[in-house]
Amino acid sequence: MTDADRENDPEVPSLSEIYRDAWSDPTWRRQLIGLTLLTVVMVVALLYYAI
């Protein structure tokens, strides 16, 4: 499925819709915050060791 097909298909939610739905659920919100923090920490650690 190409990006054009995805845009024209109402059954396939966009990433922003998925994120908005997940953010409205408190359990998912905590997981999203944790995942975001973990990603930031990993990127900072990789940059720190790369330099």
Tab-separated table of N, CA and C in Angstrom:
chain	number	residue	atom	x	y	z
A	1	MET	N	0.855	-1.188	0.000
A	1	MET	CA	0.000	0.000	0.000
A	1	MET	C	0.900	1.251	0.000
A	2	THR	N	0.655	2.115	-0.946
A	2	THR	CA	1.475	3.330	-1.041
A	2	THR	C	0.917	4.425	-0.141
A	3	ASP	N	1.666	5.501	0.003
A	3	ASP	CA	1.204	6.618	0.823
A	3	ASP	C	-0.068	7.230	0.256
A	4	ALA	N	-0.173	7.298	-1.068
A	4	ALA	CA	-1.373	7.865	-1.694
A	4	ALA	C	-2.599	7.010	-1.365
A	5	ASP	N	-2.433	5.682	-1.409
A	5	ASP	CA	-3.539	4.796	-1.051
A	5	ASP	C	-3.943	4.995	0.405
A	6	ARG	N	-2.955	5.174	1.260
A	6	ARG	CA	-3.212	5.345	2.685
A	6	ARG	C	-3.990	6.632	2.936
A	7	GLU	N	-3.653	7.699	2.204
A	7	GLU	CA	-4.351	8.976	2.388
A	7	GLU	C	-5.796	8.884	1.924
A	8	ASN	N	-6.056	8.092	0.896
A	8	ASN	CA	-7.405	8.002	0.343
A	8	ASN	C	-8.266	6.959	1.035
A	9	ASP	N	-7.660	6.121	1.856
A	9	ASP	CA	-8.392	5.047	2.529
A	9	ASP	C	-8.826	5.518	3.919
A	10	PRO	N	-10.133	5.684	4.139
A	10	PRO	CA	-10.592	6.176	5.438
A	10	PRO	C	-10.407	5.162	6.568
A	11	GLU	N	-10.191	3.888	6.232
A	11	GLU	CA	-10.034	2.856	7.245
A	11	GLU	C	-8.671	2.935	7.933
A	12	VAL	N	-7.684	3.525	7.259
A	12	VAL	CA	-6.333	3.580	7.809
A	12	VAL	C	-6.154	4.913	8.526
A	13	PRO	N	-6.037	4.901	9.870
A	13	PRO	CA	-5.873	6.163	10.602
A	13	PRO	C	-4.479	6.736	10.404
A	14	SER	N	-4.388	8.049	10.417
A	14	SER	CA	-3.073	8.683	10.297
A	14	SER	C	-2.347	8.569	11.635
A	15	LEU	N	-1.054	8.817	11.610
A	15	LEU	CA	-0.249	8.710	12.826
A	15	LEU	C	-0.702	9.710	13.879
A	16	SER	N	-1.091	10.916	13.424
A	16	SER	CA	-1.541	11.927	14.385
A	16	SER	C	-2.850	11.510	15.054
A	17	GLU	N	-3.733	10.840	14.310
A	17	GLU	CA	-4.984	10.351	14.911
A	17	GLU	C	-4.696	9.266	15.940
A	18	ILE	N	-3.782	8.384	15.617
A	18	ILE	CA	-3.409	7.319	16.557
A	18	ILE	C	-2.819	7.935	17.823
A	19	TYR	N	-1.938	8.921	17.628
A	19	TYR	CA	-1.292	9.571	18.773
A	19	TYR	C	-2.322	10.299	19.630
A	20	ARG	N	-3.278	10.982	18.974
A	20	ARG	CA	-4.313	11.724	19.710
A	20	ARG	C	-5.188	10.755	20.506
A	21	ASP	N	-5.556	9.630	19.904
A	21	ASP	CA	-6.367	8.637	20.608
A	21	ASP	C	-5.596	8.053	21.794
A	22	ALA	N	-4.322	7.776	21.589
A	22	ALA	CA	-3.516	7.208	22.662
A	22	ALA	C	-3.328	8.220	23.791
A	23	TRP	N	-3.193	9.503	23.430
A	23	TRP	CA	-2.950	10.536	24.444
A	23	TRP	C	-4.172	10.716	25.335
A	24	SER	N	-5.382	10.452	24.796
A	24	SER	CA	-6.599	10.646	25.590
A	24	SER	C	-6.805	9.514	26.602
A	25	ASP	N	-6.088	8.414	26.442
A	25	ASP	CA	-6.183	7.282	27.373
A	25	ASP	C	-5.046	7.397	28.395
A	26	PRO	N	-5.371	7.499	29.707
A	26	PRO	CA	-4.332	7.738	30.707
A	26	PRO	C	-3.233	6.667	30.753
A	27	THR	N	-3.588	5.413	30.552
A	27	THR	CA	-2.586	4.347	30.578
A	27	THR	C	-1.618	4.505	29.407
A	28	TRP	N	-2.180	4.745	28.234
A	28	TRP	CA	-1.348	4.934	27.050
A	28	TRP	C	-0.527	6.198	27.172
A	29	ARG	N	-1.090	7.248	27.804
A	29	ARG	CA	-0.358	8.503	27.952
A	29	ARG	C	0.917	8.278	28.764
A	30	ARG	N	0.793	7.512	29.857
A	30	ARG	CA	1.961	7.236	30.696
A	30	ARG	C	3.009	6.458	29.891
A	31	GLN	N	2.559	5.511	29.086
A	31	GLN	CA	3.493	4.729	28.280
A	31	GLN	C	4.150	5.596	27.203
A	32	LEU	N	3.376	6.512	26.600
A	32	LEU	CA	3.940	7.400	25.584
A	32	LEU	C	4.995	8.319	26.184
A	33	ILE	N	4.708	8.854	27.372
A	33	ILE	CA	5.677	9.728	28.035
A	33	ILE	C	6.942	8.938	28.376
A	34	GLY	N	6.762	7.737	28.914
A	34	GLY	CA	7.903	6.894	29.252
A	34	GLY	C	8.726	6.532	28.026
A	35	LEU	N	8.054	6.179	26.941
A	35	LEU	CA	8.746	5.815	25.708
A	35	LEU	C	9.494	7.012	25.127
A	36	THR	N	8.871	8.185	25.186
A	36	THR	CA	9.513	9.404	24.680
A	36	THR	C	10.753	9.732	25.510
A	37	LEU	N	10.623	9.654	26.841
A	37	LEU	CA	11.776	9.929	27.708
A	37	LEU	C	12.898	8.914	27.468
A	38	LEU	N	12.525	7.646	27.331
A	38	LEU	CA	13.519	6.610	27.079
A	38	LEU	C	14.245	6.869	25.765
A	39	THR	N	13.496	7.271	24.729
A	39	THR	CA	14.098	7.557	23.432
A	39	THR	C	15.072	8.730	23.535
A	40	VAL	N	14.666	9.783	24.255
A	40	VAL	CA	15.535	10.956	24.419
A	40	VAL	C	16.810	10.565	25.162
A	41	VAL	N	16.667	9.798	26.230
A	41	VAL	CA	17.841	9.368	27.001
A	41	VAL	C	18.774	8.523	26.137
A	42	MET	N	18.216	7.625	25.334
A	42	MET	CA	19.045	6.781	24.469
A	42	MET	C	19.794	7.620	23.437
A	43	VAL	N	19.113	8.591	22.833
A	43	VAL	CA	19.757	9.441	21.825
A	43	VAL	C	20.872	10.265	22.463
A	44	VAL	N	20.591	10.833	23.637
A	44	VAL	CA	21.611	11.626	24.334
A	44	VAL	C	22.803	10.737	24.689
A	45	ALA	N	22.549	9.525	25.165
A	45	ALA	CA	23.641	8.610	25.516
A	45	ALA	C	24.463	8.246	24.277
A	46	LEU	N	23.788	7.992	23.163
A	46	LEU	CA	24.514	7.667	21.931
A	46	LEU	C	25.367	8.844	21.474
A	47	LEU	N	24.813	10.056	21.540
A	47	LEU	CA	25.582	11.239	21.155
A	47	LEU	C	26.772	11.438	22.091
A	48	TYR	N	26.546	11.208	23.376
A	48	TYR	CA	27.607	11.380	24.373
A	48	TYR	C	28.776	10.427	24.098
A	49	TYR	N	28.450	9.171	23.788
A	49	TYR	CA	29.509	8.191	23.547
A	49	TYR	C	30.107	8.343	22.161
A	50	ALA	N	29.372	8.945	21.233
A	50	ALA	CA	29.890	9.125	19.872
A	50	ALA	C	30.930	10.244	19.817
A	51	ILE	N	30.803	11.197	20.727
A	51	ILE	CA	31.724	12.349	20.709
A	51	ILE	C	32.994	12.014	21.487
